[in-house]
Each structure stands twice: as structure tokens, then as C-alpha cells.
Coordinates of C-alpha atoms (C1' of nucleotides) in Angstrom, one line a residue:
Chain A
M1 CA -12.6 1.9 4.0
S2 CA -11.6 0.1 0.8
L3 CA -11.7 -3.3 2.6
R4 CA -15.3 -2.6 3.5
I5 CA -16.0 -1.8 -0.1
A6 CA -14.3 -4.9 -1.4
L7 CA -16.3 -7.0 1.0
L8 CA -19.6 -5.3 0.1
G9 CA -18.7 -5.8 -3.6
L10 CA -18.1 -9.5 -3.2
L11 CA -21.2 -10.0 -1.2
S12 CA -23.2 -8.1 -3.8
A13 CA -21.6 -10.0 -6.7
V14 CA -21.8 -13.6 -5.4
G15 CA -24.5 -13.4 -2.8
P16 CA -24.4 -14.4 0.9
A17 CA -21.1 -15.8 2.0
S18 CA -19.1 -16.6 5.1
G19 CA -15.9 -14.8 6.2
Y20 CA -14.1 -18.0 5.1
D21 CA -15.6 -17.9 1.7
L22 CA -14.8 -14.2 1.3
A23 CA -11.1 -14.8 2.3
K24 CA -10.9 -17.4 -0.4
K25 CA -12.5 -15.1 -3.0
F26 CA -10.0 -12.4 -2.0
D27 CA -7.2 -14.8 -2.7
R28 CA -8.5 -16.2 -5.9
S29 CA -10.3 -13.4 -7.8
L30 CA -9.4 -10.2 -6.1
N31 CA -5.7 -10.7 -5.3
H32 CA -4.4 -8.5 -8.1
V33 CA -6.6 -5.6 -6.9
W34 CA -6.7 -5.9 -3.1
Q35 CA -5.4 -8.2 -0.5
A36 CA -6.8 -9.2 2.9
G37 CA -6.4 -12.2 5.1
H38 CA -9.0 -13.8 7.3
T39 CA -7.5 -12.0 10.4
Q40 CA -8.5 -8.7 8.8
I41 CA -11.8 -9.9 7.3
Y42 CA -13.5 -11.5 10.4
P43 CA -13.3 -8.5 12.7
E44 CA -14.3 -6.2 9.8
L45 CA -17.4 -8.2 9.1
V46 CA -18.4 -7.9 12.8
K47 CA -18.0 -4.1 12.6
M48 CA -19.9 -4.0 9.4
A49 CA -22.8 -5.9 10.9
A50 CA -22.8 -3.5 13.9
D51 CA -23.0 -0.7 11.3
G52 CA -25.9 -2.3 9.6
L53 CA -24.1 -2.9 6.2
V54 CA -24.4 -6.7 6.4
D55 CA -26.7 -9.2 8.2
A56 CA -25.0 -12.1 10.1
G57 CA -27.3 -15.1 9.8
S58 CA -27.4 -17.7 12.6
E59 CA -24.5 -20.1 12.9
G60 CA -24.4 -23.1 10.7
A61 CA -22.2 -26.2 10.7
R62 CA -18.7 -25.8 12.2
G63 CA -19.6 -22.4 13.5
R64 CA -20.1 -21.0 10.0
K65 CA -21.6 -17.6 9.8
T66 CA -23.2 -16.5 6.6
Y67 CA -23.3 -12.8 5.9
T68 CA -25.8 -11.0 3.6
I69 CA -25.5 -7.5 2.3
T70 CA -28.2 -5.1 3.5
P71 CA -29.9 -2.4 1.4
E72 CA -27.9 0.1 3.4
G73 CA -24.7 -1.8 2.5
A74 CA -25.7 -1.8 -1.1
R75 CA -26.4 1.9 -1.0
Q76 CA -23.0 2.7 0.6
L77 CA -21.2 0.6 -2.0
H78 CA -23.0 2.4 -4.8
E79 CA -22.3 5.7 -3.3
W80 CA -18.6 4.9 -3.0
M81 CA -18.4 3.9 -6.6
L82 CA -20.0 7.1 -7.8
E83 CA -18.5 9.6 -5.4
H84 CA -15.1 8.4 -4.4
T85 CA -12.3 9.5 -6.6
P86 CA -9.8 6.6 -6.3
S87 CA -6.3 7.6 -5.2
V88 CA -3.7 7.1 -7.8
V89 CA -1.0 6.7 -5.2
V90 CA 1.2 3.7 -5.6
R91 CA 3.7 2.1 -3.2
N92 CA 5.7 -0.1 -5.3
E93 CA 8.9 -2.1 -4.4
V94 CA 9.6 -2.8 -8.1
A95 CA 9.6 0.9 -8.9
L96 CA 11.7 1.6 -5.8
Q97 CA 14.4 -0.8 -7.1
A98 CA 14.0 0.8 -10.5
F99 CA 14.6 4.2 -8.9
L100 CA 17.7 2.9 -7.1
L101 CA 19.2 1.0 -10.1
P102 CA 21.8 3.7 -10.9
L103 CA 23.4 3.0 -7.5
L104 CA 24.6 -0.4 -8.8
D105 CA 27.3 -1.3 -11.2
R106 CA 26.2 -2.6 -14.5
D107 CA 26.3 -6.3 -13.8
D108 CA 24.4 -6.0 -10.5
A109 CA 21.9 -3.8 -12.1
I110 CA 21.3 -6.4 -14.9
A111 CA 20.9 -9.1 -12.3
V112 CA 18.3 -7.0 -10.4
V113 CA 16.3 -6.3 -13.5
E114 CA 16.4 -9.9 -14.6
R115 CA 15.0 -10.9 -11.2
I116 CA 12.3 -8.3 -11.5
R117 CA 11.4 -9.7 -14.9
A118 CA 11.2 -13.2 -13.6
G119 CA 8.9 -12.2 -10.8
L120 CA 6.6 -10.3 -13.2
E121 CA 6.5 -13.2 -15.6
A122 CA 5.6 -15.6 -12.9
R123 CA 2.8 -13.3 -11.8
L124 CA 1.6 -12.9 -15.4
A125 CA 1.4 -16.7 -15.8
T126 CA -0.7 -16.8 -12.6
L127 CA -3.0 -14.1 -13.7
Q128 CA -3.5 -15.6 -17.1
C129 CA -4.8 -18.8 -15.6
Q130 CA -7.2 -17.0 -13.5
Q131 CA -10.0 -16.3 -16.0
A132 CA -12.6 -14.1 -14.6
G133 CA -16.3 -14.5 -15.2
A134 CA -18.0 -11.5 -16.4
F135 CA -17.2 -10.2 -13.0
G136 CA -13.7 -9.0 -12.6
S137 CA -12.9 -9.1 -16.3
Y138 CA -12.3 -5.4 -16.6
A139 CA -9.9 -5.5 -13.6
L140 CA -8.2 -8.5 -15.0
K141 CA -7.6 -6.8 -18.4
L142 CA -6.1 -3.9 -16.6
G143 CA -3.9 -6.1 -14.5
L144 CA -2.6 -8.0 -17.5
A145 CA -1.9 -4.9 -19.4
Q146 CA 0.1 -3.4 -16.6
L147 CA 2.1 -6.5 -16.1
R148 CA 2.9 -6.6 -19.8
T149 CA 4.0 -3.0 -19.7
S150 CA 6.2 -3.7 -16.7
I151 CA 7.8 -6.6 -18.5
G152 CA 8.3 -4.4 -21.6
W153 CA 10.1 -1.9 -19.3
T154 CA 12.4 -4.7 -18.0
E155 CA 13.4 -5.6 -21.6
E156 CA 14.1 -2.0 -22.6
T157 CA 16.1 -1.5 -19.4
L158 CA 18.1 -4.6 -19.9
A159 CA 18.9 -3.5 -23.5
D160 CA 19.9 -0.1 -22.2
L161 CA 22.1 -1.5 -19.5
R162 CA 23.8 -3.9 -21.9
R163 CA 24.4 -1.2 -24.5
A164 CA 26.1 1.0 -22.0
A165 CA 29.7 0.0 -21.6
G166 CA 28.9 -3.4 -23.1
Chain B
M1 CA 11.8 -1.7 5.7
S2 CA 11.3 0.0 2.3
L3 CA 11.1 3.4 3.9
R4 CA 14.6 2.8 5.3
I5 CA 15.8 1.7 1.9
A6 CA 14.3 4.8 0.2
L7 CA 16.0 7.1 2.7
L8 CA 19.4 5.3 2.4
G9 CA 19.0 5.5 -1.4
L10 CA 18.4 9.2 -1.4
L11 CA 21.2 9.9 1.0
S12 CA 23.5 7.7 -1.1
A13 CA 22.4 9.5 -4.3
V14 CA 22.4 13.2 -3.2
G15 CA 24.8 13.1 -0.3
P16 CA 24.2 14.4 3.3
A17 CA 20.7 15.9 3.8
S18 CA 18.3 16.8 6.6
G19 CA 15.0 15.2 7.3
Y20 CA 13.4 18.3 5.8
D21 CA 15.4 17.9 2.6
L22 CA 14.5 14.2 2.4
A23 CA 10.8 14.9 2.8
K24 CA 11.0 17.4 -0.1
K25 CA 12.9 14.9 -2.3
F26 CA 10.2 12.3 -1.5
D27 CA 7.6 14.7 -2.6
R28 CA 9.4 15.8 -5.8
S29 CA 11.3 12.9 -7.2
L30 CA 10.1 9.8 -5.4
N31 CA 6.4 10.4 -5.2
H32 CA 5.4 7.9 -8.0
V33 CA 7.5 5.2 -6.3
W34 CA 7.1 5.7 -2.6
Q35 CA 5.4 8.2 -0.3
A36 CA 6.4 9.4 3.1
G37 CA 5.7 12.6 5.0
H38 CA 8.0 14.3 7.5
T39 CA 6.1 12.7 10.4
Q40 CA 7.3 9.3 9.2
I41 CA 10.7 10.4 8.1
Y42 CA 12.0 12.2 11.3
P43 CA 11.4 9.3 13.7
E44 CA 12.8 6.8 11.2
L45 CA 16.0 8.8 10.8
V46 CA 16.4 8.7 14.6
K47 CA 16.0 4.9 14.6
M48 CA 18.4 4.5 11.7
A49 CA 21.0 6.6 13.5
A50 CA 20.6 4.3 16.6
D51 CA 21.1 1.3 14.3
G52 CA 24.2 2.9 12.8
L53 CA 22.9 3.3 9.3
V54 CA 23.3 7.0 9.3
D55 CA 25.3 9.6 11.2
A56 CA 23.4 12.6 12.6
G57 CA 25.7 15.6 12.5
S58 CA 25.6 18.4 15.0
E59 CA 22.7 20.8 14.8
G60 CA 22.9 23.7 12.4
A61 CA 20.9 26.8 11.9
R62 CA 17.2 26.5 12.9
G63 CA 17.8 23.2 14.5
R64 CA 18.7 21.6 11.2
K65 CA 20.2 18.1 11.5
T66 CA 22.2 16.8 8.6
Y67 CA 22.3 13.0 8.2
T68 CA 25.1 11.2 6.3
I69 CA 24.9 7.5 5.3
T70 CA 27.4 5.3 7.0
P71 CA 29.4 2.4 5.4
E72 CA 27.0 0.0 7.2
G73 CA 24.0 1.9 5.8
A74 CA 25.5 1.6 2.3
R75 CA 26.1 -2.0 2.8
Q76 CA 22.5 -2.7 3.8
L77 CA 21.2 -0.7 0.9
H78 CA 23.3 -2.7 -1.5
E79 CA 22.3 -6.0 0.1
W80 CA 18.7 -5.1 -0.1
M81 CA 19.0 -4.3 -3.8
L82 CA 20.7 -7.6 -4.5
E83 CA 18.9 -9.9 -2.2
H84 CA 15.4 -8.6 -1.8
T85 CA 12.9 -9.9 -4.3
P86 CA 10.4 -7.0 -4.6
S87 CA 6.8 -7.9 -3.8
V88 CA 4.6 -7.6 -6.8
V89 CA 1.6 -7.0 -4.6
V90 CA -0.5 -4.1 -5.5
R91 CA -3.3 -2.4 -3.6
N92 CA -5.0 -0.2 -6.1
E93 CA -8.3 1.7 -5.7
V94 CA -8.5 2.2 -9.5
A95 CA -8.4 -1.5 -10.0
L96 CA -10.9 -2.0 -7.2
Q97 CA -13.3 0.3 -9.0
A98 CA -12.6 -1.5 -12.2
F99 CA -13.4 -4.8 -10.6
L100 CA -16.7 -3.5 -9.3
L101 CA -17.8 -1.8 -12.5
P102 CA -20.2 -4.6 -13.5
L103 CA -22.3 -3.7 -10.4
L104 CA -23.2 -0.4 -12.0
D105 CA -25.6 0.3 -14.9
R106 CA -24.1 1.5 -18.1
D107 CA -24.3 5.3 -17.6
D108 CA -22.9 5.1 -14.1
A109 CA -20.1 2.9 -15.2
I110 CA -19.2 5.3 -18.0
A111 CA -19.1 8.2 -15.5
V112 CA -16.8 6.2 -13.2
V113 CA -14.4 5.3 -16.0
E114 CA -14.3 8.9 -17.3
R115 CA -13.4 10.1 -13.8
I116 CA -10.7 7.5 -13.5
R117 CA -9.3 8.6 -16.9
A118 CA -9.3 12.3 -15.8
G119 CA -7.4 11.4 -12.7
L120 CA -4.8 9.4 -14.6
E121 CA -4.3 12.1 -17.1
A122 CA -3.8 14.7 -14.5
R123 CA -1.1 12.5 -12.9
L124 CA 0.5 11.9 -16.3
A125 CA 0.7 15.6 -16.8
T126 CA 2.4 16.0 -13.4
L127 CA 4.9 13.2 -14.0
Q128 CA 5.8 14.5 -17.5
C129 CA 6.8 17.9 -16.0
Q130 CA 9.0 16.2 -13.4
Q131 CA 12.1 15.4 -15.5
A132 CA 14.5 13.2 -13.6
G133 CA 18.2 13.6 -13.7
A134 CA 20.1 10.4 -14.5
F135 CA 18.8 9.4 -11.2
G136 CA 15.2 8.2 -11.2
S137 CA 15.0 8.1 -14.9
Y138 CA 14.4 4.4 -15.0
A139 CA 11.6 4.6 -12.5
L140 CA 10.1 7.6 -14.3
K141 CA 10.0 5.7 -17.6
L142 CA 8.2 2.9 -15.8
G143 CA 5.8 5.2 -14.1
L144 CA 4.9 6.9 -17.4
A145 CA 4.5 3.7 -19.3
Q146 CA 2.1 2.4 -16.6
L147 CA 0.0 5.5 -16.6
R148 CA -0.3 5.4 -20.4
T149 CA -1.3 1.7 -20.2
S150 CA -4.0 2.6 -17.6
I151 CA -5.3 5.4 -19.8
G152 CA -5.4 3.0 -22.7
W153 CA -7.4 0.7 -20.6
T154 CA -9.9 3.5 -19.8
E155 CA -10.3 4.2 -23.5
E156 CA -10.9 0.5 -24.4
T157 CA -13.3 0.2 -21.5
L158 CA -15.3 3.2 -22.5
A159 CA -15.6 2.0 -26.0
D160 CA -16.7 -1.4 -24.7
L161 CA -19.3 0.2 -22.4
R162 CA -20.7 2.4 -25.2
R163 CA -20.8 -0.5 -27.6
A164 CA -22.9 -2.6 -25.2
A165 CA -26.6 -1.5 -25.5
G166 CA -25.5 1.8 -27.1
Chain C
dA1 C1' 4.2 43.4 11.2
dT2 C1' 2.9 39.7 8.3
dG3 C1' 3.5 35.9 5.6
dT4 C1' 6.3 32.3 3.8
dA5 C1' 9.6 28.9 3.9
dC6 C1' 12.7 26.5 6.9
dA7 C1' 13.0 22.9 10.4
dT8 C1' 11.7 19.6 13.9
dG9 C1' 8.9 16.9 16.6
dT10 C1' 4.6 14.1 19.3
dA11 C1' 0.1 11.7 19.7
dA12 C1' -4.0 9.5 18.2
dT13 C1' -5.8 6.7 15.0
dG14 C1' -6.4 3.5 11.3
dG15 C1' -4.9 -0.2 8.3
dG16 C1' -2.5 -4.5 7.7
dT17 C1' 0.6 -8.7 8.8
dT18 C1' 2.3 -12.4 11.6
dA19 C1' 2.0 -15.4 15.1
dC20 C1' -0.9 -17.8 18.2
dA21 C1' -5.0 -20.5 19.4
dT22 C1' -9.1 -23.5 19.0
dG23 C1' -12.3 -26.7 17.4
dA24 C1' -15.4 -29.4 13.7
dT25 C1' -15.8 -32.3 9.7
dT26 C1' -14.3 -35.2 6.0
dC27 C1' -11.2 -38.2 3.6
dT28 C1' -7.8 -41.9 3.3
Chain D
dA1 C1' -5.7 -42.9 13.5
dG2 C1' -3.9 -39.1 11.1
dA3 C1' -4.1 -35.5 7.6
dA4 C1' -6.4 -32.0 5.2
dT5 C1' -9.8 -28.7 4.9
dC6 C1' -13.3 -26.0 7.0
dA7 C1' -14.2 -22.3 10.2
dT8 C1' -13.4 -18.7 13.5
dG9 C1' -11.1 -15.8 16.4
dT10 C1' -7.3 -12.7 19.4
dA11 C1' -2.9 -10.2 20.3
dA12 C1' 1.3 -8.0 19.2
dC13 C1' 3.4 -5.5 16.2
dC14 C1' 4.6 -2.6 12.2
dC15 C1' 3.6 0.9 9.0
dA16 C1' 1.3 5.2 7.6
dT17 C1' -1.8 9.3 8.0
dT18 C1' -3.8 13.2 10.2
dA19 C1' -3.9 16.5 13.6
dC20 C1' -1.5 19.0 16.8
dA21 C1' 2.5 21.8 18.4
dT22 C1' 6.7 24.7 18.4
dG23 C1' 10.1 27.8 17.0
dT24 C1' 13.7 30.3 13.4
dA25 C1' 15.0 33.1 9.5
dC26 C1' 14.0 36.0 5.7
dA27 C1' 11.5 38.9 2.5
dT28 C1' 8.0 42.6 1.7

DNA sequence: ATGTACATGTAATGGGTTACATGATTCT
DNA sequence: AGAATCATGTAACCCATTACATGTACAT
């Protein structure tokens, strides 16, 4: 369901676009929120056209198909935003390693947390470059805040590990 | 893969346990880190036994099967912790709604963010009750910090929305 | 006896990733 | 001529959820 919503949202925000365009947008502006490759996007657009949420225009150069959101698509997007309580459920490999840290001896645990921190900082650098237009700015702020919080956690945890039996 | 790791981690932390036990542990101590129901856990334990990562003991009362981690299971768990760089990828419905907020008019946007805040606060209350033993305490700290950050974001965002064209 | 907690499973479906496959256009 | 980018698709597989299905033990 959420893939549909993300696609409708992009079409609504940037206007008519091809599957190829949408895949790029996913990669560049939506990647900290949702991920989808072209292999997932193309078939989904076909289904959405069948369901009347988007219009597939006639083929352009190189077989390009430009999709446009329909009024029904816009309605369903709006309805989802207003009615759907987002699930707070998270599946997080970083948190899983955090959970399992006590299984390791001190030096291994430190190495693991250092690596986590490096990964988070790399991602923070990436996100900081990606300045959103008006669109996506709320989500970007949220993403940055969460990364900073996670990095803060790595620092506290490293201090804690180094304190214990230093 | 991560389901395997989570199961090995639990078996390593709490000792031999049945699928039923593990499903409860998932629900009670691991739910902010990873989720899995019994329908996913039971078949996975069978496969893990086939792969030599756990030993399935003989059946006890009520068909209960008690699984024990093997040395090979412990080795793979340790290896994963040390070698596997956790993916930082997130799929987050809250962030998706955040991304799409600019599609809504001011009052709808405020209602959406209020609902998000209520959901986050409910979850925070749940997590705060769930005090971890030594085990899981690092992950719990991380989870709490992230929830507080998200709640902070809802407050900033509400202030921002109310300021604009108040 | 009725309900609750214990305990295990299967099947259908949906969502997502990886690998495979093809062809057009543009740039150097 | 060769490489990069544009552009679309399919198939196999893995992971996860929901619904279905069964039976035991214990407490009231």
C-alpha cells in the first residue's frame, strides 16, 4: 500500500513522470523515507493504471511512458493521509546489534559500535547534502534529527563501554 | 538473515527455549528492534536445526520442543556481529507522512501531525514500562532516545504549521 | 464445562530484492 | 566504435503477515 501512496505523492508533487523518473526521485529525495527500485515501480504503475489511480499517456521516445495522477488517485492519497494511522513498527539492524552488544566482550563491542557510528555519520553526510525543496523538508528534518540522536547514542555507549573495566 | 540472528541471540542470552518462548520474548523484549510472529519463528527454527545452528531436544509436555544453540550457531552469531555492517535503510510510514505533509492544507496537516504525536507517545509509554535487564538495555536506550526525538519533531512541526498563516 | 494459556504447525498472499534480458539515444 | 544513460520489463526467490487449523493442561 505505502508504495502506491509514495508514487501518488510524487506524481502529485512533481507532476506527470515516467517510471524511470519516479525511480530516480525515490533514490534522490525519498530514500530516507521509503525505498523502491524500478523492478517494483514499473509493475505497480501498471496495476495503478488498471485501478484508475493514474493515467498512462501514449509512449514517447525510447518507449517512455508518462504517468499522470487521476482525481481518484489524488482522492485516495488524501484519504490515506487523513485516515491511515502510520505504524510505528521498526525493523532495524542497528538496533538489533545494539540489543546483542552484551554478548560481546568489551573490545569487540567497542569495534561494533565504532562501525555503527561510522555508518551513521556517512549517512548523515549524504543527507546533509541532499537539500530538499519545500517538499520533503519536514521529512528531511526528521531524518537528520534521528541520525544525530543515533550518533549521540553511539557516543554515550562508547563512553559507557570504555568506562567499564577500562 | 536477521531473524536467524535474533533467534540465535535470544537463545544465547536466555539459554534453551521453545519456539513459543522465543515468540513471547520477541513480543516483550525485542519488539522495538525486530518483530516476528510464531508463524515465522517455527519454520525458521526447523531450518536452523537442519543447518546445525540449533539442537532440537526431544518433545516435552504438550508437544513442546526445546531448542539449544550449538557451537556453530554461536560462531555464526559472533561472526555476524563482527562482520556484518548493519543497513541504515529505514522504511518508515511516519516519515512518509512527514514527506507528504506539504500536500495538505494547514488544518489537515496539523491533524495528521497530532495523530502521529499521539501514536509516538503511546509507544513511548509502552517502552518506558518495559525495563530491560542488563540485556537489551543499550537497545532500549536507543529506542527511547529516538522516540523522544520524533516527538520533539512533531512539536516543532506543529509550531511551524501554526505559525504559518496562523 | 468453559475459558485461558500453552504449544505447534500449514497455506495463501503480499511486499521487496536480485538477477536476467532487451533495446534506443546520446556523447566522446 | 564504444560507453554511458535512458527506458522498460520478467522471473526467481526471500521475507513477512494473515488466516486457518489442531490439540494439551490447568484453573474456576
